[in-house]
Short mmCIF file of C-alpha atoms and ligand atoms in Angstrom, two decimals:
data_model
loop_
_atom_site.label_atom_id
_atom_site.label_comp_id
_atom_site.label_asym_id
_atom_site.label_seq_id
_atom_site.Cartn_x
_atom_site.Cartn_y
_atom_site.Cartn_z
CA MET Z 131 86.60 91.32 75.06
CA ALA Z 132 89.30 93.85 74.99
CA ARG Z 133 91.93 93.10 72.49
CA THR Z 134 95.09 95.09 72.96
CA VAL Z 135 97.14 95.82 69.93
CA GLN Z 136 100.76 94.95 70.33
CA LYS Z 137 102.57 98.23 69.84
CA LYS Z 138 106.28 98.57 69.62
CA GLN Z 139 107.47 100.37 72.66
CA GLY Z 140 110.73 102.24 72.54
CA TRP Z 141 112.89 103.01 75.53
CA ILE Z 142 111.22 106.40 75.95
CA GLY Z 143 107.90 104.65 76.27
CA TRP Z 144 109.48 102.26 78.74
CA LEU Z 145 110.88 105.14 80.75
CA PHE Z 146 107.52 106.86 81.01
CA PHE Z 147 105.48 103.69 81.61
CA SER Z 148 103.54 103.81 78.36
CA ASP Z 149 102.19 100.33 79.01
CA MET Z 150 100.88 101.31 82.43
CA TRP Z 151 99.28 104.44 81.05
CA SER Z 152 97.47 102.51 78.37
CA GLY Z 153 96.23 100.09 81.04
CA LEU Z 154 95.00 102.96 83.16
CA ARG Z 155 93.33 104.57 80.16
CA LEU Z 156 91.54 101.34 79.39
CA THR Z 157 90.19 100.88 82.90
CA LEU Z 158 89.24 104.55 83.09
CA ARG Z 159 87.14 104.21 79.95
CA TYR Z 160 85.52 101.11 81.34
CA MET Z 161 84.86 102.88 84.64
CA PHE Z 162 82.71 105.45 82.88
CA SER Z 163 81.04 103.12 80.41
CA LYS Z 164 77.59 101.72 80.96
CA THR Z 165 77.26 98.66 83.15
CA VAL Z 166 75.76 95.57 81.61
CA THR Z 167 74.42 93.79 84.69
CA HIS Z 168 70.74 92.86 84.57
CA GLN Z 169 69.03 94.16 87.68
CA TYR Z 170 67.22 90.84 87.94
CA PRO Z 171 64.99 90.07 89.80
CA ASP Z 172 64.52 93.48 91.41
CA HIS Z 173 64.10 95.87 88.53
CA GLU Z 174 64.65 94.11 85.24
CA LYS Z 175 63.90 90.89 83.51
CA TRP Z 176 65.47 89.29 80.49
CA LEU Z 177 63.16 88.04 77.77
CA PRO Z 178 64.91 85.02 76.28
CA TYR Z 179 65.45 84.49 72.58
CA SER Z 180 62.97 82.27 70.79
CA ARG Z 181 65.60 79.55 70.66
CA HIS Z 182 65.65 79.48 74.45
CA ARG Z 183 64.70 76.13 75.97
CA GLY Z 184 62.57 76.77 79.02
CA HIS Z 185 59.38 75.44 80.56
CA HIS Z 186 57.54 73.14 78.13
CA PHE Z 187 54.19 73.90 76.57
CA ILE Z 188 51.82 71.84 74.47
CA LYS Z 189 50.26 73.22 71.32
CA THR Z 190 46.58 72.96 70.59
CA ASN Z 191 44.81 72.83 67.21
CA GLU Z 192 41.83 74.85 65.87
CA GLN Z 193 39.29 72.53 67.48
CA GLY Z 194 40.84 73.18 70.86
CA ASP Z 195 42.29 69.69 71.14
CA VAL Z 196 45.91 69.17 71.99
CA ASN Z 197 48.17 68.29 69.10
CA CYS Z 198 49.64 65.42 71.06
CA VAL Z 199 48.72 61.96 69.80
CA GLY Z 200 49.96 60.13 72.84
CA CYS Z 201 52.64 58.24 70.95
CA GLU Z 202 54.97 58.35 73.97
CA LEU Z 203 58.00 58.99 71.78
CA CYS Z 204 58.95 61.95 73.97
CA ALA Z 205 58.74 59.79 77.07
CA LYS Z 206 60.95 57.20 75.38
CA ILE Z 207 63.62 59.62 74.22
CA CYS Z 208 63.77 61.66 77.39
CA PRO Z 209 67.20 61.03 78.93
CA CYS Z 210 65.88 61.84 82.38
CA ASP Z 211 62.79 59.70 82.21
CA CYS Z 212 60.71 62.57 83.41
CA ILE Z 213 57.72 62.45 81.04
CA THR Z 214 54.74 60.27 81.84
CA VAL Z 215 52.17 59.82 79.04
CA VAL Z 216 49.04 57.68 79.38
CA PRO Z 217 47.09 57.62 76.09
CA TYR Z 218 43.33 57.10 75.66
CA GLU Z 219 40.73 57.46 72.91
CA ASP Z 220 38.65 60.60 73.14
CA GLU Z 221 35.00 60.99 72.01
CA LYS Z 222 36.10 61.91 68.47
CA GLY Z 223 37.96 58.66 68.25
CA ASN Z 224 41.40 60.24 68.32
CA ARG Z 225 44.29 59.00 70.35
CA ARG Z 226 45.09 61.68 72.91
CA PRO Z 227 47.00 61.78 76.22
CA LYS Z 228 44.88 61.15 79.30
CA VAL Z 229 47.78 61.94 81.56
CA PHE Z 230 50.70 64.08 80.49
CA ASP Z 231 53.07 64.85 83.36
CA ILE Z 232 56.54 66.32 83.20
CA ASN Z 233 58.70 66.28 86.28
CA LEU Z 234 60.52 69.57 85.88
CA SER Z 235 62.82 68.89 88.81
CA ARG Z 236 64.40 66.09 86.76
CA CYS Z 237 64.24 67.68 83.32
CA LEU Z 238 67.53 68.97 81.95
CA TYR Z 239 65.89 71.09 79.23
CA CYS Z 240 67.72 69.27 76.45
CA GLY Z 241 64.86 69.69 74.00
CA LEU Z 242 64.97 66.09 72.77
CA CYS Z 243 61.23 65.70 73.42
CA GLU Z 244 60.62 68.63 71.10
CA ASP Z 245 62.75 67.01 68.40
CA ALA Z 246 61.15 63.59 68.77
CA CYS Z 247 57.53 64.70 68.69
CA PRO Z 248 55.91 63.70 65.35
CA ALA Z 249 52.77 65.77 65.96
CA ASP Z 250 54.30 69.21 66.61
CA ALA Z 251 52.84 69.10 70.11
CA ILE Z 252 55.46 69.53 72.79
CA LYS Z 253 57.74 72.57 72.67
CA LEU Z 254 60.11 74.27 75.04
CA GLY Z 255 58.97 77.84 75.72
CA GLN Z 256 60.35 81.04 77.17
CA GLU Z 257 59.44 80.58 80.82
CA TYR Z 258 62.48 80.07 83.02
CA GLU Z 259 61.34 81.01 86.50
CA VAL Z 260 60.33 77.59 87.75
CA ALA Z 261 61.91 77.79 91.19
CA SER Z 262 59.75 76.48 93.98
CA THR Z 263 60.07 75.42 97.58
CA ASN Z 264 57.96 72.37 96.89
CA THR Z 265 59.21 69.68 94.53
CA GLY Z 266 55.65 68.38 94.18
CA ALA Z 267 54.71 71.62 92.46
CA LEU Z 268 57.37 70.92 89.87
CA VAL Z 269 55.43 68.03 88.38
CA VAL Z 270 53.35 69.84 85.79
CA HIS Z 271 50.25 68.39 84.23
CA LEU Z 272 48.54 68.63 80.85
CA GLU Z 273 46.50 71.73 81.69
CA ASP Z 274 49.60 73.55 83.02
CA LEU Z 275 51.42 72.67 79.83
CA ILE Z 276 48.61 73.97 77.63
CA ALA Z 277 48.54 77.22 79.59
CA ALA Z 278 52.32 77.66 79.78
CA PRO Z 279 53.98 80.61 77.97
CA ARG Z 280 54.94 80.01 74.35
CA LYS Z 281 58.23 80.73 72.65
CA ALA Z 282 59.25 84.35 72.79
CA GLU Z 283 58.59 86.36 69.66
CA GLU Z 284 58.36 90.07 70.26
CA GLY Z 285 61.12 91.67 72.24
CA ALA Z 286 63.14 88.48 72.38
CA GLY Z 287 66.60 89.00 73.75
CA THR Z 288 65.85 92.33 75.44
CA VAL Z 289 65.84 93.45 79.05
CA ILE Z 290 62.66 95.13 80.21
CA PRO Z 291 61.74 96.87 83.46
CA ALA Z 292 60.06 94.49 85.84
CA SER Z 293 59.36 94.00 89.49
CA LEU Z 294 59.48 91.08 91.86
CA LYS Z 295 56.10 90.29 93.34
CA LYS Z 296 56.58 88.94 96.84
CA ASN Z 297 53.55 86.69 96.94
CA GLY Z 298 55.17 83.34 97.46
CA SER Z 299 56.00 82.56 93.86
CA ALA Z 300 59.46 83.68 92.79
CA LYS Z 301 58.38 85.38 89.61
CA THR Z 302 59.38 88.72 88.21
CA THR Z 303 56.58 90.39 86.32
CA PRO Z 304 57.59 92.63 83.45
CA GLN Z 305 55.90 95.98 83.04
CA ASP Z 306 53.34 96.15 80.29
CA ASN Z 307 53.80 98.21 77.15
CA VAL Z 308 57.44 98.98 77.81
CA LYS Z 309 60.02 98.27 75.20
CA GLY Z 310 63.13 96.59 76.44
CA HIS Z 311 66.69 97.51 75.56
CA ASP Z 312 69.07 95.23 73.77
CA TRP Z 313 71.65 94.81 76.52
CA TRP Z 314 74.05 93.00 74.22
CA GLN Z 315 74.67 96.28 72.40
CA LEU Z 316 75.61 97.99 75.66
CA ILE Z 317 78.66 95.90 76.27
CA ARG Z 318 81.72 97.99 75.72
CA ARG Z 319 84.21 96.33 73.41
CA GLU Z 320 87.55 97.55 72.25
CA LYS Z 321 87.44 98.02 68.51
CA MET E 46 89.92 125.63 135.49
CA GLU E 47 92.21 127.59 133.21
CA ASN E 48 93.92 124.38 132.23
CA LEU E 49 90.62 122.75 131.48
CA TYR E 50 89.65 125.50 129.07
CA ALA E 51 92.96 125.16 127.35
CA ILE E 52 92.55 121.44 126.96
CA LEU E 53 88.91 121.44 125.88
CA PRO E 54 89.41 122.38 122.20
CA ILE E 55 92.04 119.67 121.86
CA LEU E 56 89.75 117.07 123.34
CA ILE E 57 86.97 118.08 120.98
CA LYS E 58 89.31 117.96 118.02
CA VAL E 59 90.59 114.53 119.02
CA ALA E 60 87.05 113.24 119.39
CA VAL E 61 86.03 114.59 115.98
CA VAL E 62 89.10 113.20 114.22
CA VAL E 63 88.78 109.78 115.83
CA ALA E 64 85.07 109.57 115.08
CA VAL E 65 85.54 110.56 111.47
CA LEU E 66 88.42 108.14 111.02
CA LEU E 67 86.46 105.30 112.56
CA LEU E 68 83.53 105.90 110.25
CA LEU E 69 85.56 106.64 107.14
CA PRO E 70 86.13 103.02 106.08
CA LEU E 71 82.40 102.58 105.53
CA PRO E 72 82.15 104.95 102.55
CA LEU E 73 85.60 103.87 101.40
CA VAL E 74 84.62 100.21 101.25
CA TRP E 75 81.55 101.19 99.28
CA LEU E 76 83.61 103.36 96.95
CA GLU E 77 86.17 100.64 96.41
CA ARG E 78 83.54 98.08 95.54
CA LYS E 79 81.76 100.51 93.25
CA ILE E 80 84.99 101.34 91.42
CA ALA E 81 85.85 97.67 91.13
CA GLY E 82 82.42 97.02 89.73
CA HIS E 83 82.37 99.80 87.22
CA ILE E 84 85.81 98.95 85.91
CA GLN E 85 84.42 95.49 85.24
CA GLN E 86 81.20 96.89 83.76
CA ARG E 87 79.01 95.86 86.64
CA PRO E 88 77.31 98.19 89.09
CA GLY E 89 78.78 96.76 92.31
CA PRO E 90 76.59 96.57 95.40
CA MET E 91 73.04 97.66 94.55
CA ARG E 92 70.57 96.00 96.89
CA VAL E 93 71.17 97.34 100.41
CA GLY E 94 70.18 100.98 100.51
CA TRP E 95 70.35 103.44 97.64
CA HIS E 96 72.87 102.03 95.15
CA GLY E 97 74.17 99.77 97.89
CA LEU E 98 75.23 102.62 100.15
CA LEU E 99 74.34 100.67 103.27
CA GLN E 100 76.21 97.58 102.13
CA PRO E 101 79.34 98.36 104.24
CA VAL E 102 77.10 98.77 107.29
CA ALA E 103 75.59 95.38 106.64
CA ASP E 104 79.05 93.90 106.13
CA GLY E 105 80.25 95.57 109.31
CA ILE E 106 77.41 94.08 111.33
CA LYS E 107 78.13 90.71 109.78
CA LEU E 108 81.81 90.98 110.75
CA LEU E 109 80.95 92.04 114.30
CA ILE E 110 78.66 89.12 114.99
CA LYS E 111 80.90 86.53 113.39
CA GLU E 112 82.80 84.06 115.49
CA ASP E 113 86.09 85.46 116.73
CA HIS E 114 88.23 82.45 116.08
CA ILE E 115 91.71 82.00 117.57
CA PRO E 116 93.74 79.08 116.22
CA SER E 117 94.64 76.58 118.93
CA ASP E 118 98.38 76.89 118.35
CA ALA E 119 98.37 80.67 118.25
CA ASP E 120 100.06 82.83 120.83
CA ARG E 121 96.82 84.02 122.32
CA PHE E 122 98.04 87.24 123.91
CA LEU E 123 99.96 88.50 120.89
CA PHE E 124 97.20 87.33 118.59
CA LYS E 125 94.72 89.42 120.49
CA ILE E 126 96.71 92.61 120.72
CA ALA E 127 98.12 92.56 117.19
CA PRO E 128 95.09 94.19 115.50
CA VAL E 129 95.06 96.94 118.10
CA VAL E 130 98.77 97.51 117.68
CA ALA E 131 98.23 97.71 113.94
CA LEU E 132 95.42 100.18 114.40
CA VAL E 133 97.22 102.70 116.60
CA PRO E 134 99.83 104.15 114.19
CA PRO E 135 97.37 105.12 111.42
CA PHE E 136 95.41 107.05 114.04
CA VAL E 137 98.48 108.60 115.60
CA VAL E 138 99.83 110.01 112.32
CA PHE E 139 96.73 112.17 112.02
CA VAL E 140 97.96 114.08 115.07
CA ALA E 141 100.48 115.87 112.88
CA ILE E 142 98.36 116.42 109.79
CA PRO E 143 96.96 119.95 109.38
CA PHE E 144 93.52 120.34 107.83
CA GLY E 145 93.67 124.03 107.05
CA GLU E 146 94.78 127.48 108.17
CA PRO E 147 93.93 128.43 111.77
CA VAL E 148 90.39 129.77 112.07
CA GLU E 149 88.85 132.28 114.47
CA VAL E 150 86.25 130.71 116.75
CA PHE E 151 84.74 132.85 119.53
CA GLY E 152 87.65 135.21 119.35
CA THR E 153 90.31 132.59 119.84
CA GLN E 154 92.67 131.12 117.30
CA LEU E 155 91.80 127.51 116.61
CA MET E 156 94.42 125.41 114.87
CA LEU E 157 92.93 122.96 112.42
CA SER E 158 95.38 120.30 113.44
CA LEU E 159 95.77 118.33 116.62
CA SER E 160 99.34 119.41 117.09
CA ASN E 161 101.49 121.77 115.11
CA MET E 162 104.78 120.00 115.65
CA ASN E 163 107.89 121.54 114.24
CA VAL E 164 109.12 118.09 113.24
CA GLY E 165 105.74 116.96 111.98
CA LEU E 166 107.07 115.27 108.87
CA LEU E 167 109.67 113.33 110.82
CA PHE E 168 107.01 112.30 113.30
CA ILE E 169 104.74 111.05 110.52
CA LEU E 170 107.49 109.04 108.85
CA ALA E 171 108.53 107.53 112.17
CA ILE E 172 105.03 106.54 113.19
CA SER E 173 104.17 105.09 109.81
CA GLY E 174 107.30 102.97 110.16
CA ILE E 175 106.01 101.65 113.48
CA GLY E 176 102.86 100.49 111.71
CA ILE E 177 104.73 97.34 110.76
CA PHE E 178 104.71 96.07 114.36
CA GLY E 179 101.07 95.03 114.26
CA ILE E 180 101.78 93.05 111.11
CA ILE E 181 104.84 91.36 112.61
CA LEU E 182 102.87 90.40 115.70
CA ALA E 183 99.91 89.16 113.69
CA GLY E 184 102.05 87.05 111.40
CA TRP E 185 104.09 85.58 114.22
CA ALA E 186 101.26 84.99 116.66
CA SER E 187 99.02 83.23 114.14
CA ASN E 188 101.43 80.30 113.95
CA SER E 189 100.54 79.71 110.33
CA LYS E 190 102.87 79.53 107.36
CA TYR E 191 100.80 81.93 105.29
CA SER E 192 100.67 84.52 108.02
CA VAL E 193 104.34 84.39 108.83
CA LEU E 194 105.32 84.56 105.16
CA GLY E 195 102.97 87.47 104.66
CA SER E 196 104.41 89.36 107.57
CA LEU E 197 107.99 88.60 106.51
CA ARG E 198 107.20 90.00 103.10
CA ALA E 199 105.58 93.03 104.68
CA ILE E 200 108.63 93.70 106.83
CA ALA E 201 111.07 93.45 103.95
CA GLN E 202 108.84 95.60 101.80
CA MET E 203 108.44 98.23 104.49
CA ILE E 204 112.17 98.53 105.01
CA SER E 205 112.85 98.78 101.30
CA TYR E 206 110.23 101.41 100.70
CA GLU E 207 110.53 103.46 103.86
CA ILE E 208 113.98 104.55 102.75
CA PRO E 209 113.12 105.92 99.28
CA MET E 210 110.03 107.48 100.81
CA ALA E 211 112.02 109.33 103.43
CA PHE E 212 114.62 110.39 100.87
CA SER E 213 111.98 111.62 98.46
CA VAL E 214 110.53 114.04 101.00
CA ILE E 215 113.94 115.53 101.69
CA GLY E 216 113.51 117.59 98.53
CA VAL E 217 110.29 119.00 99.93
CA VAL E 218 111.97 119.83 103.21
CA MET E 219 114.79 121.55 101.35
CA LEU E 220 112.30 123.74 99.49
CA SER E 221 110.33 124.79 102.53
CA ASN E 222 113.27 124.90 104.94
CA SER E 223 111.11 123.26 107.56
CA MET E 224 109.70 119.98 108.72
CA ASN E 225 106.59 121.67 110.02
CA MET E 226 103.58 120.61 107.96
CA MET E 227 102.06 124.11 108.07
CA ASP E 228 105.28 125.61 106.76
CA ILE E 229 105.49 123.00 104.04
CA VAL E 230 102.00 123.90 102.89
CA SER E 231 102.57 127.64 103.02
CA ALA E 232 105.79 127.24 101.04
CA GLN E 233 103.61 125.99 98.20
CA LYS E 234 101.41 129.06 98.11
CA ASN E 235 102.51 130.06 94.63
CA LEU E 236 103.46 126.83 92.97
CA TRP E 237 102.84 123.30 94.09
CA ASN E 238 105.81 121.17 94.92
CA VAL E 239 104.93 118.62 92.28
CA VAL E 240 106.13 121.13 89.68
CA TYR E 241 109.50 121.53 91.37
CA GLN E 242 109.82 117.92 92.40
CA PRO E 243 108.32 115.62 89.76
CA ILE E 244 110.86 112.89 90.50
CA GLY E 245 110.33 113.30 94.21
CA PHE E 246 106.59 113.01 93.76
CA PHE E 247 106.95 109.93 91.61
CA VAL E 248 109.18 108.20 94.15
CA PHE E 249 106.94 109.22 97.02
CA PHE E 250 103.79 108.08 95.26
CA VAL E 251 105.16 104.68 94.30
CA SER E 252 106.72 103.98 97.67
CA GLY E 253 103.51 105.18 99.26
CA LEU E 254 101.61 102.54 97.32
CA ALA E 255 104.09 99.99 98.60
CA GLU E 256 103.74 101.30 102.15
CA ALA E 257 100.01 100.93 102.03
CA GLN E 258 100.51 97.46 100.58
CA ARG E 259 98.22 98.15 97.71
CA ILE E 260 98.32 96.71 94.25
CA PRO E 261 100.73 96.54 92.46
CA PHE E 262 102.72 96.09 95.68
CA ASP E 263 100.32 94.04 97.78
CA LEU E 264 102.66 91.08 98.11
CA PRO E 265 102.06 90.70 101.88
CA GLU E 266 98.47 89.73 101.27
CA ALA E 267 98.70 88.20 97.83
CA GLU E 268 95.53 86.13 97.72
CA GLY E 269 96.90 83.87 95.05
CA ASP E 270 99.89 82.57 96.93
CA LEU E 271 99.34 83.41 100.62
CA GLY E 272 95.66 83.07 101.34
CA ALA E 273 95.31 86.52 102.80
CA GLY E 274 98.81 87.14 104.15
CA TYR E 275 99.29 88.17 107.75
CA HIS E 276 95.57 88.26 108.56
CA THR E 277 94.80 84.82 107.15
CA GLU E 278 93.88 83.50 110.59
CA TYR E 279 91.87 86.49 111.70
CA SER E 280 88.13 86.66 111.59
CA GLY E 281 85.31 88.79 112.84
CA ILE E 282 86.04 91.99 114.68
CA ARG E 283 89.81 91.52 114.72
CA PHE E 284 89.90 91.15 110.98
CA SER E 285 87.82 94.29 110.62
CA LEU E 286 90.39 96.17 112.73
CA PHE E 287 93.05 95.21 110.20
CA MET E 288 90.79 96.35 107.38
CA LEU E 289 90.23 99.62 109.21
CA SER E 290 93.93 100.26 109.60
CA GLU E 291 94.55 99.47 105.94
CA TYR E 292 91.95 101.96 104.82
CA LEU E 293 93.29 104.58 107.22
CA VAL E 294 96.76 104.16 105.77
CA VAL E 295 95.30 104.85 102.35
CA VAL E 296 93.59 108.00 103.62
CA PHE E 297 96.72 109.16 105.35
CA LEU E 298 98.78 108.59 102.21
CA GLY E 299 96.28 110.66 100.29
CA PHE E 300 96.79 113.44 102.83
CA LEU E 301 100.57 113.18 102.65
CA ASN E 302 100.58 113.30 98.85
CA VAL E 303 98.37 116.37 98.84
CA ILE E 304 100.15 118.21 101.63
CA LEU E 305 103.68 117.50 100.50
CA PHE E 306 103.30 117.77 96.74
CA PHE E 307 99.91 119.18 95.78
CA GLY E 308 99.85 122.38 97.75
CA GLY E 309 97.68 121.28 100.65
CA TRP E 310 94.70 123.63 100.75
CA HIS E 311 96.18 126.18 98.35
CA GLY E 312 94.77 126.86 94.92
CA ALA E 313 91.14 126.47 95.91
CA PRO E 314 88.64 127.77 93.36
CA PRO E 315 86.58 130.71 94.67
CA PHE E 316 83.83 129.99 97.23
CA VAL E 317 85.30 126.59 98.12
CA PRO E 318 86.52 126.52 101.73
CA GLU E 319 90.16 125.56 102.09
CA THR E 320 89.51 122.47 104.16
CA VAL E 321 86.93 121.20 101.69
CA TRP E 322 89.39 121.76 98.87
CA LEU E 323 92.03 119.79 100.76
CA LEU E 324 89.59 116.95 101.36
CA LEU E 325 88.60 116.95 97.70
CA LYS E 326 92.20 116.56 96.68
CA VAL E 327 92.63 113.74 99.18
CA ALA E 328 89.51 112.06 97.81
CA PHE E 329 90.98 112.32 94.35
CA PHE E 330 94.11 110.53 95.50
CA ILE E 331 92.10 107.83 97.22
CA TRP E 332 90.20 107.34 93.98
CA VAL E 333 93.49 107.08 92.10
CA PHE E 334 94.73 104.43 94.53
CA MET E 335 91.57 102.40 93.95
CA TRP E 336 91.76 102.87 90.21
CA PHE E 337 95.34 101.54 90.28
CA ARG E 338 94.24 98.62 92.36
CA PHE E 339 91.82 97.35 89.76
CA THR E 340 94.10 98.04 86.83
CA PHE E 341 97.44 96.48 87.62
CA PRO E 342 98.53 92.96 88.39
CA ARG E 343 100.96 92.54 91.24
CA TYR E 344 104.72 92.52 90.91
CA ARG E 345 106.81 89.47 91.54
CA TYR E 346 108.67 89.61 94.83
CA ASP E 347 112.17 90.07 93.39
CA GLN E 348 110.81 92.76 91.07
CA LEU E 349 109.38 94.53 94.06
CA MET E 350 112.74 94.52 95.81
CA ALA E 351 114.55 95.55 92.64
CA ILE E 352 112.21 98.49 92.11
CA GLY E 353 112.70 99.64 95.67
CA TRP E 354 116.47 99.44 95.86
CA LYS E 355 117.65 99.79 92.28
CA VAL E 356 115.16 102.30 90.91
CA LEU E 357 113.44 104.32 93.58
CA LEU E 358 116.37 104.84 95.93
CA PRO E 359 118.76 106.13 93.20
CA LEU E 360 115.94 108.28 91.85
CA ALA E 361 115.33 109.76 95.30
CA LEU E 362 119.04 110.52 95.68
CA LEU E 363 119.10 112.06 92.23
CA ASN E 364 116.15 114.20 93.25
CA ILE E 365 118.02 115.48 96.28
CA LEU E 366 121.05 116.24 94.12
CA ILE E 367 119.01 118.15 91.55
CA SER E 368 117.11 120.10 94.20
CA GLY E 369 120.42 120.97 95.87
CA LEU E 370 121.91 122.16 92.58
CA PHE E 371 118.91 124.34 91.82
CA MET E 372 118.87 125.85 95.28
CA PHE E 373 122.56 126.51 95.06
S1 SF4 K 413 63.70 68.57 77.64
FE1 SF4 K 413 64.88 66.68 77.65
S2 SF4 K 413 64.89 66.08 79.81
FE2 SF4 K 413 63.29 67.61 79.60
S3 SF4 K 413 61.45 66.46 79.26
FE3 SF4 K 413 62.26 66.94 77.23
S4 SF4 K 413 63.51 65.19 76.70
FE4 SF4 K 413 63.13 65.05 78.88
S1 SF4 K 414 54.07 65.15 72.91
FE1 SF4 K 414 54.58 64.44 70.88
S2 SF4 K 414 56.08 62.80 71.25
FE2 SF4 K 414 55.07 63.18 73.19
S3 SF4 K 414 53.41 61.71 73.25
FE3 SF4 K 414 52.56 63.60 72.38
S4 SF4 K 414 52.76 63.38 70.20
FE4 SF4 K 414 54.08 61.83 71.13
#
């Protein structure tokens, strides 16, 4: 944000429009500064910070089992009532979810499920392109959740070149092996 | 046959000027949106064509195929002709504007203006004063409070600013001893008028902004308080005619500023044709107008009137006095 310093303006300054000139100088500098708009979804994509709350994912342990113990605490705390958990006992004798559905069209991405989970299982990841023309596709199941993108680590908070693939899904795929730029630094601020 | 040959160059010139003027708003709209964007650190239109260059074309098509709505209580005849009436004067003023020295084409002298009137300046001022009629008609015929208030404001503003504008060019006329635009330009061969007439230029520039109803003097179409002013009720093609005439007024003001105060086509760097140099200067002024637009807020209405009558008019008179003293 531009903060203008209150300068004392004498009558000479008043006569020669010093305030208008400083306004014009400000906008001129802005006119030739870099723009900060993300060219999303055509040419760029923003990688969210790791604190970003996006599409959920479920962690798995070394044995390849999901961390979730089917306690249904997340389903209980969810303010939107959009998690369905049906527990069962697997062959190892552990309590695991048989059904784990999240209705993303109802979810408000509050992250309470993540907070409530005692088993470090459900997390909110970096994926944010969940738009779809079919609300049925927005109910994601256990296998989708296991496969979903994790929290962003490398390059978090940067904008990288990407392109929009027009194959039905509204997803912008980032280019591989390209470092993004920290767009936040580009914003011109008055010192 | 003889007559036909005499008239042919004029017809061609008219066709060229009209075609260029009709197409000019397209790049100007693009430029304006780009400047607005970059001042606000965004790129402006980017998706249609290279850097959004085709965006105005897309907008134009959209405007053309939109419903042409006429309010039920409107005066249908006046409502329909108002945009056309508003469009005519900005075209007509270009009759008197020269684009360069006469050139030799096929052994004949070709004037680079539609008409080399000896009262060109007077003609231009008179016609640009008529431009208000379209606005009056539009505001009245719409039968809407916003429109009528917008057009009332426009009328009052026009009257207040036409006078300082006309007075400010008197200094120029005194220096060149002529109202002919060609003579005015050639009188500035050595030194541009802006050096002799800084006050005159200032008054002319500010009242020109007010004439074109651009920020900071765009009270007639103040979005905040009047919707869109006199063209609130217009849509589709009729609205685009108003837009067209507004952009043409801006172009024509750029021309007037350059021809009267910035030496017309004189002072070109080597290898730049005179006409191109003139157009570059005009483009610079258009850019300045747009830059102003996205920098300043608008004046309050009483401030607008006070500036016109209490500041600009005395300044213009002072300018005449000083010019007279120097010439004496
Ligand atoms: S983020 Fe909030 S709304 Fe979404 S599933 Fe978790 S608890 Fe429910
Ligand atoms: S995800 Fe966590 S809170 Fe939800 S049922 Fe599984 S273990 Fe319980």
